[in-house]
mmCIF file of N, CA and C in Angstrom:
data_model
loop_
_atom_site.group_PDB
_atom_site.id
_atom_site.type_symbol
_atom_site.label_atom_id
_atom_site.label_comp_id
_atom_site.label_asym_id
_atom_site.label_seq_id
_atom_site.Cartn_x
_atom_site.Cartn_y
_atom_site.Cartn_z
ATOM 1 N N UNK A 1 -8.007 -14.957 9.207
ATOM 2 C CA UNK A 1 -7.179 -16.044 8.737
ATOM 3 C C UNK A 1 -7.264 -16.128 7.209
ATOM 4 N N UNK A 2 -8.492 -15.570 6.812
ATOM 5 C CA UNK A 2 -8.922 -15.964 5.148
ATOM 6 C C UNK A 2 -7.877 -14.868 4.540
ATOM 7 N N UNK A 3 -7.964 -13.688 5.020
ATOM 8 C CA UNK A 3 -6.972 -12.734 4.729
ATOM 9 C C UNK A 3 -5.147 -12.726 4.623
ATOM 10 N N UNK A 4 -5.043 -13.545 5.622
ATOM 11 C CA UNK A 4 -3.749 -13.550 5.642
ATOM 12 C C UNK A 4 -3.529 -15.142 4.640
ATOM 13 N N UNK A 5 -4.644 -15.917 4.031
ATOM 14 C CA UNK A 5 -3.657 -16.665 3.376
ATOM 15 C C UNK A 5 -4.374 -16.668 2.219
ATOM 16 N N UNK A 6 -5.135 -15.997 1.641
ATOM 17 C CA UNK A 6 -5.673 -15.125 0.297
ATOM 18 C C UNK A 6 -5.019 -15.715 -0.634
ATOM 19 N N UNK A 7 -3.703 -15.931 -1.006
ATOM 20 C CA UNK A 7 -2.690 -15.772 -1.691
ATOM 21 C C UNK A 7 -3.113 -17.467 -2.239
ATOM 22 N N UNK A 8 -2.788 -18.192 -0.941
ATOM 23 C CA UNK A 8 -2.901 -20.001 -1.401
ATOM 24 C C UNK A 8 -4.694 -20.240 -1.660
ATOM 25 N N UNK A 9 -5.287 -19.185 -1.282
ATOM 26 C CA UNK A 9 -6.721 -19.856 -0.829
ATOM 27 C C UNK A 9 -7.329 -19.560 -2.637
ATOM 28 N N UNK A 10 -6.982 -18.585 -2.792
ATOM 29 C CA UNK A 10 -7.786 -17.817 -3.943
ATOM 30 C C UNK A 10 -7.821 -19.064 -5.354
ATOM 31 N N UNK A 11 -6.358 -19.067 -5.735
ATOM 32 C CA UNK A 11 -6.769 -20.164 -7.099
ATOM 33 C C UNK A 11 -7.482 -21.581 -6.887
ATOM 34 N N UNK A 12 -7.697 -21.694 -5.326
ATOM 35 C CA UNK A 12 -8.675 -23.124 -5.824
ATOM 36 C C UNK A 12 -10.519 -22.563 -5.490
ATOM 37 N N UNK A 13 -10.271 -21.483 -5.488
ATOM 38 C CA UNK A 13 -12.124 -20.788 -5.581
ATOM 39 C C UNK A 13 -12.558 -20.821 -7.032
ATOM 40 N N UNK A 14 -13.686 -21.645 -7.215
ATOM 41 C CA UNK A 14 -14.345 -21.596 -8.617
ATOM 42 C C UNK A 14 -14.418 -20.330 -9.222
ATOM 43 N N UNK A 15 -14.586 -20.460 -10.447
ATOM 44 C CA UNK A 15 -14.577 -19.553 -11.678
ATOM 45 C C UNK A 15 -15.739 -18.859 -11.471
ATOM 46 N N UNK A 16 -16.885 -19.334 -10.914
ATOM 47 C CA UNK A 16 -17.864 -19.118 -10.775
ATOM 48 C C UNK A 16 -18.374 -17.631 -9.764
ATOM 49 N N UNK A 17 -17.710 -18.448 -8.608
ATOM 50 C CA UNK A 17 -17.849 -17.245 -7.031
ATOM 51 C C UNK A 17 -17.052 -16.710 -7.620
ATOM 52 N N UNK A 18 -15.697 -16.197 -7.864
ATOM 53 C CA UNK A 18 -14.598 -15.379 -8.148
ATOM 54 C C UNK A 18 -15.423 -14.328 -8.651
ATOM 55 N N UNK A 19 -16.259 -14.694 -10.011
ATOM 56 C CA UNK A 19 -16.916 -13.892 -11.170
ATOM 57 C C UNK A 19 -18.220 -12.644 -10.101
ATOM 58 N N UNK A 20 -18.123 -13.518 -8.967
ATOM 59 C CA UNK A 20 -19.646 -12.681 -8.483
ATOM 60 C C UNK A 20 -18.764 -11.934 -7.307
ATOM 61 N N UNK A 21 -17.246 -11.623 -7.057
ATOM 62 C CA UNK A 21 -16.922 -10.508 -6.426
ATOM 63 C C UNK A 21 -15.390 -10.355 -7.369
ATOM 64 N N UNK A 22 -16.171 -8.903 -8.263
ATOM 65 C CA UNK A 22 -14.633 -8.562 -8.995
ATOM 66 C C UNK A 22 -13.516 -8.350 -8.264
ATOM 67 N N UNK A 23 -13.554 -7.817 -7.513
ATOM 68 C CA UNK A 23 -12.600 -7.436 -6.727
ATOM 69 C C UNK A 23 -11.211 -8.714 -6.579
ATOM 70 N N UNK A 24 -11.804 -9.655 -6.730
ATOM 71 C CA UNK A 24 -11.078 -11.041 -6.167
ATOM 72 C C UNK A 24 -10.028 -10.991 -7.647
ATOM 73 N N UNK A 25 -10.301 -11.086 -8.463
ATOM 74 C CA UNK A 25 -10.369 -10.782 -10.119
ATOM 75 C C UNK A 25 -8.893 -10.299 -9.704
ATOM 76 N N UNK A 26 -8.671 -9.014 -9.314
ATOM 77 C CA UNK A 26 -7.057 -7.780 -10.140
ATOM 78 C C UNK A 26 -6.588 -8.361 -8.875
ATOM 79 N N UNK A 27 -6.458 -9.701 -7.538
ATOM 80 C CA UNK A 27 -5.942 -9.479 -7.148
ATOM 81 C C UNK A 27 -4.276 -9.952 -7.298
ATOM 82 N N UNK A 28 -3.408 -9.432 -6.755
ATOM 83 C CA UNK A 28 -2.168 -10.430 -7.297
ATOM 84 C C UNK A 28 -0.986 -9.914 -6.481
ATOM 85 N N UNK A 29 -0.940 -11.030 -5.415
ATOM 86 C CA UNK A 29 0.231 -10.640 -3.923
ATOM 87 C C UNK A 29 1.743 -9.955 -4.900
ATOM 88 N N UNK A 30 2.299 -9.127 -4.031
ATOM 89 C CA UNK A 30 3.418 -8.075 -4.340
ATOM 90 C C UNK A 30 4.650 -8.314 -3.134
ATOM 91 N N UNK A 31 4.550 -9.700 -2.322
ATOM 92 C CA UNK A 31 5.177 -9.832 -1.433
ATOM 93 C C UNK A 31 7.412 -9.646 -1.214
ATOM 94 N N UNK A 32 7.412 -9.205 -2.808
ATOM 95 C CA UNK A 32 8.667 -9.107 -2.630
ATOM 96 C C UNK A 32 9.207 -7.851 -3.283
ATOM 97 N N UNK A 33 10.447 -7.550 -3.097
ATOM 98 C CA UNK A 33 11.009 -6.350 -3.873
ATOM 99 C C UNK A 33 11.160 -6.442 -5.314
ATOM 100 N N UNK A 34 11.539 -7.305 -5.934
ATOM 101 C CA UNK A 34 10.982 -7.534 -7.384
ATOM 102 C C UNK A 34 9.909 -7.120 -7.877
ATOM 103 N N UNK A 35 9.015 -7.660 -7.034
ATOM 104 C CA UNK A 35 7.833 -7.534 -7.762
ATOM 105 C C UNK A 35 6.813 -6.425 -7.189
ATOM 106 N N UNK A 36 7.216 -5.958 -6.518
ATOM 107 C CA UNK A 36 6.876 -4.601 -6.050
ATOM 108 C C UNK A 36 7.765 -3.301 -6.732
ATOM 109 N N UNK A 37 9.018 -3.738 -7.473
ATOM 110 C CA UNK A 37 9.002 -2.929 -8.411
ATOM 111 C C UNK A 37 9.250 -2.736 -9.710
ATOM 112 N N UNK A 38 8.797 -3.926 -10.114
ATOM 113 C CA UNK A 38 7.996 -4.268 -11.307
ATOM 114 C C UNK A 38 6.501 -3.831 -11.628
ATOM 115 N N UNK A 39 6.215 -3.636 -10.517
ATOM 116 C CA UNK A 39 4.953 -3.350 -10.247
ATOM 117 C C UNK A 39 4.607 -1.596 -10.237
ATOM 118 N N UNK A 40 5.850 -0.466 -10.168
ATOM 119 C CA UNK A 40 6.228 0.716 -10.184
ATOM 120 C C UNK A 40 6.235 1.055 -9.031
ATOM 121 N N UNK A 41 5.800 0.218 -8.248
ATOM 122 C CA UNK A 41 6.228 1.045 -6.666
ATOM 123 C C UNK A 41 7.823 1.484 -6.032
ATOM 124 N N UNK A 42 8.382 1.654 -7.518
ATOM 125 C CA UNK A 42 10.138 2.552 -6.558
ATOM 126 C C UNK A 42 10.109 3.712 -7.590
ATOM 127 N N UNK A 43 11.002 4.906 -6.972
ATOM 128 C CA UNK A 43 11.122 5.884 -7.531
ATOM 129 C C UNK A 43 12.702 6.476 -7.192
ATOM 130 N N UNK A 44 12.920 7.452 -7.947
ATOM 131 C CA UNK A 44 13.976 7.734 -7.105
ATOM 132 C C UNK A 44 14.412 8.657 -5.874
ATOM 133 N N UNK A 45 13.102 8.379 -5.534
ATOM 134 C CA UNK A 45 13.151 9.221 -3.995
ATOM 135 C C UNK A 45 12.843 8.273 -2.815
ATOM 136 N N UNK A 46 12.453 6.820 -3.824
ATOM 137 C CA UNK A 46 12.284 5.371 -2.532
ATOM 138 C C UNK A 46 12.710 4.025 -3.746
ATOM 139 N N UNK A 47 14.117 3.947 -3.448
ATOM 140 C CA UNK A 47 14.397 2.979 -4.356
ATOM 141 C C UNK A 47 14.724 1.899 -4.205
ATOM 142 N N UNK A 48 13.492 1.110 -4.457
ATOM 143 C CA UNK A 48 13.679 -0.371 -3.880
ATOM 144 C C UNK A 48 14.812 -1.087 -4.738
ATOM 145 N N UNK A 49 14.673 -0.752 -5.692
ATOM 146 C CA UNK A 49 16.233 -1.153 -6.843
ATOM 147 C C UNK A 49 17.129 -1.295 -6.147
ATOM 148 N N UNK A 50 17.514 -0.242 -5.353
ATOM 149 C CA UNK A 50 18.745 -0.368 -3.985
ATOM 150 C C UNK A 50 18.537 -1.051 -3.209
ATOM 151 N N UNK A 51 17.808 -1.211 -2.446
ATOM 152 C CA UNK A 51 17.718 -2.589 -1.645
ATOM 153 C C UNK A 51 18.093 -4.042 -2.029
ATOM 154 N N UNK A 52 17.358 -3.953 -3.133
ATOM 155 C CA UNK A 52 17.644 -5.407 -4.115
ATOM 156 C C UNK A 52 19.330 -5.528 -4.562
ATOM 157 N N UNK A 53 19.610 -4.389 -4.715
ATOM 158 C CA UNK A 53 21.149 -4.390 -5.269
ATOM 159 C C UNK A 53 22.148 -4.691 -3.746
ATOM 160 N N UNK A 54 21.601 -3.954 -2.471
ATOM 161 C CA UNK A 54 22.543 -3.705 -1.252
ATOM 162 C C UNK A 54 21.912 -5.496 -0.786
ATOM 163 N N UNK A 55 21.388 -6.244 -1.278
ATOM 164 C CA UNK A 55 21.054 -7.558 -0.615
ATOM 165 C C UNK A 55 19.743 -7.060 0.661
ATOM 166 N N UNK A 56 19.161 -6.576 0.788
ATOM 167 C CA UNK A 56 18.584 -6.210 2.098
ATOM 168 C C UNK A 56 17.566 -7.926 1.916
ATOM 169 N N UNK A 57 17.368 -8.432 2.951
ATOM 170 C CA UNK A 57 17.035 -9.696 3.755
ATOM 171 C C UNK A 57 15.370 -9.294 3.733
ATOM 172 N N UNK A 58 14.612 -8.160 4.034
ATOM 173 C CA UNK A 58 13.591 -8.281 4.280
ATOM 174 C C UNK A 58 12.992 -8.649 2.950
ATOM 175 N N UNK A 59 11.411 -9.514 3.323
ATOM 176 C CA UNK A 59 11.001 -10.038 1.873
ATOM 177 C C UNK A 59 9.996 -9.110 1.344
ATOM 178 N N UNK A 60 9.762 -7.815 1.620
ATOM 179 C CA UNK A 60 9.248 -6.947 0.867
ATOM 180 C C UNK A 60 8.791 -5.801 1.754
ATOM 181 N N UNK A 61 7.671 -4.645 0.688
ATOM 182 C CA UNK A 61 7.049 -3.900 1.775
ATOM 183 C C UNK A 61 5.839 -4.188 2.333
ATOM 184 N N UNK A 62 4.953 -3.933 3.350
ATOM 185 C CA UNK A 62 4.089 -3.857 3.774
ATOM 186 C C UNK A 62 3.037 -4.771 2.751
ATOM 187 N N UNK A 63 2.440 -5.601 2.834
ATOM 188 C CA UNK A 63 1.147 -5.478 1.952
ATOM 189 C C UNK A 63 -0.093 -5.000 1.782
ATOM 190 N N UNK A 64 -0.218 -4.789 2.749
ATOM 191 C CA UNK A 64 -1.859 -3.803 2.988
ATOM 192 C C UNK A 64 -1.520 -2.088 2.509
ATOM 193 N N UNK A 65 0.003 -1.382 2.771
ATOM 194 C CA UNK A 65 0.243 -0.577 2.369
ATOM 195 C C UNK A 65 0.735 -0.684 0.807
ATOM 196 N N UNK A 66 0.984 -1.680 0.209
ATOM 197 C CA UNK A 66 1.281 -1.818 -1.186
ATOM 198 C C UNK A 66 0.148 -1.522 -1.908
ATOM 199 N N UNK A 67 -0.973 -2.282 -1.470
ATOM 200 C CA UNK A 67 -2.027 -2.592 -1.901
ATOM 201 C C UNK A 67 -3.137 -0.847 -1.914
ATOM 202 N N UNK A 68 -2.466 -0.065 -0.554
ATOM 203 C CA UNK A 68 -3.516 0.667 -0.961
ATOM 204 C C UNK A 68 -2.485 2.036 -1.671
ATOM 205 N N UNK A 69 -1.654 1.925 -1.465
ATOM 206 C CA UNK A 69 -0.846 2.758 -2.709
ATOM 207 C C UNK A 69 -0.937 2.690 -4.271
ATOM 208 N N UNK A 70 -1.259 1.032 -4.569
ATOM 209 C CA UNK A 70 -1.581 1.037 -5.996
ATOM 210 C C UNK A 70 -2.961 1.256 -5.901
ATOM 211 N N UNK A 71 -4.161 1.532 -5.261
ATOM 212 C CA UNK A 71 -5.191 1.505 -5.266
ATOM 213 C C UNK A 71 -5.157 3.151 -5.700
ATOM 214 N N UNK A 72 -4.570 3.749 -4.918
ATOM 215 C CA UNK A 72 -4.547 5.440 -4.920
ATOM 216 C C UNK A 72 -3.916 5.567 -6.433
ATOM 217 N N UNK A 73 -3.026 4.807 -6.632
ATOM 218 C CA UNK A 73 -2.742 5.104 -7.956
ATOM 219 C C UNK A 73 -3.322 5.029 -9.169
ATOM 220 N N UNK A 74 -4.118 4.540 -9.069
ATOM 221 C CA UNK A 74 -5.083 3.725 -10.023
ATOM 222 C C UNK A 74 -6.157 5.097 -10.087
ATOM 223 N N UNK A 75 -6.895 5.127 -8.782
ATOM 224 C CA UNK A 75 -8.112 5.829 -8.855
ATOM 225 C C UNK A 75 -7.531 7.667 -9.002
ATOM 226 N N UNK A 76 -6.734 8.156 -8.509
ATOM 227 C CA UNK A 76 -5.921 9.635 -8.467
ATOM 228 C C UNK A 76 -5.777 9.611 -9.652
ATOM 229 N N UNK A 77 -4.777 8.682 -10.525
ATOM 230 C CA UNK A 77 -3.960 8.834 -11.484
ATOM 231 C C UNK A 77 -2.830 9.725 -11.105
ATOM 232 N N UNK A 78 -1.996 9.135 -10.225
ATOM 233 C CA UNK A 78 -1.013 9.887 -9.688
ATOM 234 C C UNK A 78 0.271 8.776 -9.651
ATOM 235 N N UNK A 79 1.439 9.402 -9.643
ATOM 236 C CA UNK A 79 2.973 8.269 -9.429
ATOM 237 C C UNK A 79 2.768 8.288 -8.224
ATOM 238 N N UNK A 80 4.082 7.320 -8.201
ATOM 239 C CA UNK A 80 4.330 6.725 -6.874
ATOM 240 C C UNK A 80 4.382 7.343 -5.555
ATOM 241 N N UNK A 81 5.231 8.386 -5.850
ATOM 242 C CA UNK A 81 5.766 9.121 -4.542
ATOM 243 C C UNK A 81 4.305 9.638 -4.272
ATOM 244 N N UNK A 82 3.877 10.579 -5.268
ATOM 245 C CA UNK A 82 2.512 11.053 -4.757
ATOM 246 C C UNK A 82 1.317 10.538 -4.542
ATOM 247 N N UNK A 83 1.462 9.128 -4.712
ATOM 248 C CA UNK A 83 0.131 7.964 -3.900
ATOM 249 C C UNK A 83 0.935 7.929 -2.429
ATOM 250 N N UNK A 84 2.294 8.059 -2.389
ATOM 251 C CA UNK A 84 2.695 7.625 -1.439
ATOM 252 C C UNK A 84 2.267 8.657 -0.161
ATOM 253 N N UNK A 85 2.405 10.199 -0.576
ATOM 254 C CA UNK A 85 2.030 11.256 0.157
ATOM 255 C C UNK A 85 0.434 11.354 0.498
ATOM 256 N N UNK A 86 -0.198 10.777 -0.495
ATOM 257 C CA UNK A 86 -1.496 10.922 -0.434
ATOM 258 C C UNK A 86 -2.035 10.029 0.883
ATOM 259 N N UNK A 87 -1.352 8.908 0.897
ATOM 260 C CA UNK A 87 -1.676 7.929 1.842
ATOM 261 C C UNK A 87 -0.931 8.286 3.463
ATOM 262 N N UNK A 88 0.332 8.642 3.103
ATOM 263 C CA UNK A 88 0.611 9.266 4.410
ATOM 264 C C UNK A 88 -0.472 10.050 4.908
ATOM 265 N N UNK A 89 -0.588 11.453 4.003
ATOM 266 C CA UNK A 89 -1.731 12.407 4.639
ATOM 267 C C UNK A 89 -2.977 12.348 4.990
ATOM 268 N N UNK A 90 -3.338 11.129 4.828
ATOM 269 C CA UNK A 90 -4.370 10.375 5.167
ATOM 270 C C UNK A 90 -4.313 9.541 6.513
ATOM 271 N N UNK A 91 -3.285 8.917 6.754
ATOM 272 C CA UNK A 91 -3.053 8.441 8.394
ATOM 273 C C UNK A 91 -3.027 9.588 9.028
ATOM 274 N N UNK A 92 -2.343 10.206 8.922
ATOM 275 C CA UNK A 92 -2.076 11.882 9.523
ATOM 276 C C UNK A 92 -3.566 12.018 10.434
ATOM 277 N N UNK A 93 -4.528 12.385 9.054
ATOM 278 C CA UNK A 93 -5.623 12.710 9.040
ATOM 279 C C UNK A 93 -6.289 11.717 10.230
ATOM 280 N N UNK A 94 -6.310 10.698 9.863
ATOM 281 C CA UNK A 94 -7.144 9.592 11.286
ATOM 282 C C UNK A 94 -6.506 9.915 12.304
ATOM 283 N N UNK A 95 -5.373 10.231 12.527
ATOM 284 C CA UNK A 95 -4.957 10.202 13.637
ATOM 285 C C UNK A 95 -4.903 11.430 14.302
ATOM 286 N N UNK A 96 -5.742 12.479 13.790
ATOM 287 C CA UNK A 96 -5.925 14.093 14.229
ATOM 288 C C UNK A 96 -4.614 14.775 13.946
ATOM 289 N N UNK A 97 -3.720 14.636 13.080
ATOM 290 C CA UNK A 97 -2.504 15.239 12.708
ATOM 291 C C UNK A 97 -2.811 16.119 11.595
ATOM 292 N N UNK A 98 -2.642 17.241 10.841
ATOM 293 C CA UNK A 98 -2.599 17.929 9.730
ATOM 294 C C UNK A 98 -1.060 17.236 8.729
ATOM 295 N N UNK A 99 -1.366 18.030 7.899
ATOM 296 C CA UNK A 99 0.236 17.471 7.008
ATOM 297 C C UNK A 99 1.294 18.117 7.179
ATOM 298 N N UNK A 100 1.179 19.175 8.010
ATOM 299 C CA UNK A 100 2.610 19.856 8.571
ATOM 300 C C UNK A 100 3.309 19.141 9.579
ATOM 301 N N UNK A 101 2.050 18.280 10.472
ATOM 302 C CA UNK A 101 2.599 17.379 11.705
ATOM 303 C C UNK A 101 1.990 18.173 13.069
ATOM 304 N N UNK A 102 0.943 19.005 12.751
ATOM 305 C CA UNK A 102 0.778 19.874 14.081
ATOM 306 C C UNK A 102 -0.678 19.063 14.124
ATOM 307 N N UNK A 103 -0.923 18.862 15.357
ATOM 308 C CA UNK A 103 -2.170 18.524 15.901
ATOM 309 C C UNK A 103 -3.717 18.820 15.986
ATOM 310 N N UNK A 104 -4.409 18.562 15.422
ATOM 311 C CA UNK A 104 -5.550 19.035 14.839
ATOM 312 C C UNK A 104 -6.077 19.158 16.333
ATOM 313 N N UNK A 105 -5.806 19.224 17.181
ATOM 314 C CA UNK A 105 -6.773 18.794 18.556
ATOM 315 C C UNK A 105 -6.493 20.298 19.118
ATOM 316 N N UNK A 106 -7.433 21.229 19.507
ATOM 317 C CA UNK A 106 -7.260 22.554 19.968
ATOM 318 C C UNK A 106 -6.868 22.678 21.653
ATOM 319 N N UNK A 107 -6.476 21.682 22.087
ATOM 320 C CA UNK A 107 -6.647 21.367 23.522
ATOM 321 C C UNK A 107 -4.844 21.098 23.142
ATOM 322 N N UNK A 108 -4.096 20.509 22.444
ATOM 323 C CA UNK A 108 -3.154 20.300 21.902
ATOM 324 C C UNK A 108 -1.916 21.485 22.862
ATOM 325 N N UNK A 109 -0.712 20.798 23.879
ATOM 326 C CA UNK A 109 0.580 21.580 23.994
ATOM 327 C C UNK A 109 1.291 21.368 22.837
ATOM 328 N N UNK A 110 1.284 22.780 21.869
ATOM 329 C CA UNK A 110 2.533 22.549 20.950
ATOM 330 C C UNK A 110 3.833 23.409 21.269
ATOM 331 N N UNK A 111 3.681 24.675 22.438
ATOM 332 C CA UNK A 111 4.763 24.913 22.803
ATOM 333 C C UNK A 111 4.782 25.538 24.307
ATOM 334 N N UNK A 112 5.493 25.848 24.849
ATOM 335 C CA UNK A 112 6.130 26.389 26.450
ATOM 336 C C UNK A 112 6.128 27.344 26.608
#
């Protein structure tokens, strides 16, 4: 519950606790297309610019995936698209997939 309302909960936490987990510090919700790409998360191979221009209704992307895309970006030093691949190939990965899409599992039917 603390998670999902982070956003209202955080500015009335003292100056104090805040200071003793940085983390709390860089945080700053990205809940809309504006500000998710203001933030550099569009490119022109995912352009949230277009959305914003075509009216699209939804109020943004993902936040847990926003969040760990700029994280990858930060620590890689990599753009967008390629935090974006990085993080795909990484679910891939948990989920026993390689990055071609073939099944890491040797027991695996991949053909007839």
């Amino acid at each position: 519950v603390g998670y999902h309302y982070r956003s209202v909960i955080l500015p009335h936490v003292p100056t104090k606790v805040r200071s003793m987990f940085p983390g709390l510090n860089h945080y700053t919700p990205l809940s809309t297309f504006s500000g998710q790409a203001q933030a550099g998360l569009s490119s022109s191979m995912f352009d949230i610019e277009a959305n914003m221009r075509d009216g699209d209704s939804r109020a943004g992307l993902d936040e847990r995936g926003t969040q760990e895309v700029l994280e990858i970006m930060r620590r890689e030093r990599v753009d967008f698209d390629q935090a974006r691949l990085i993080r795909h190939n990484q679910i891939l990965a948990r989920n026993g997939i390689d990055p071609s899409g073939m099944p890491l599992d040797s027991k695996a039917v991949t053909r007839l």
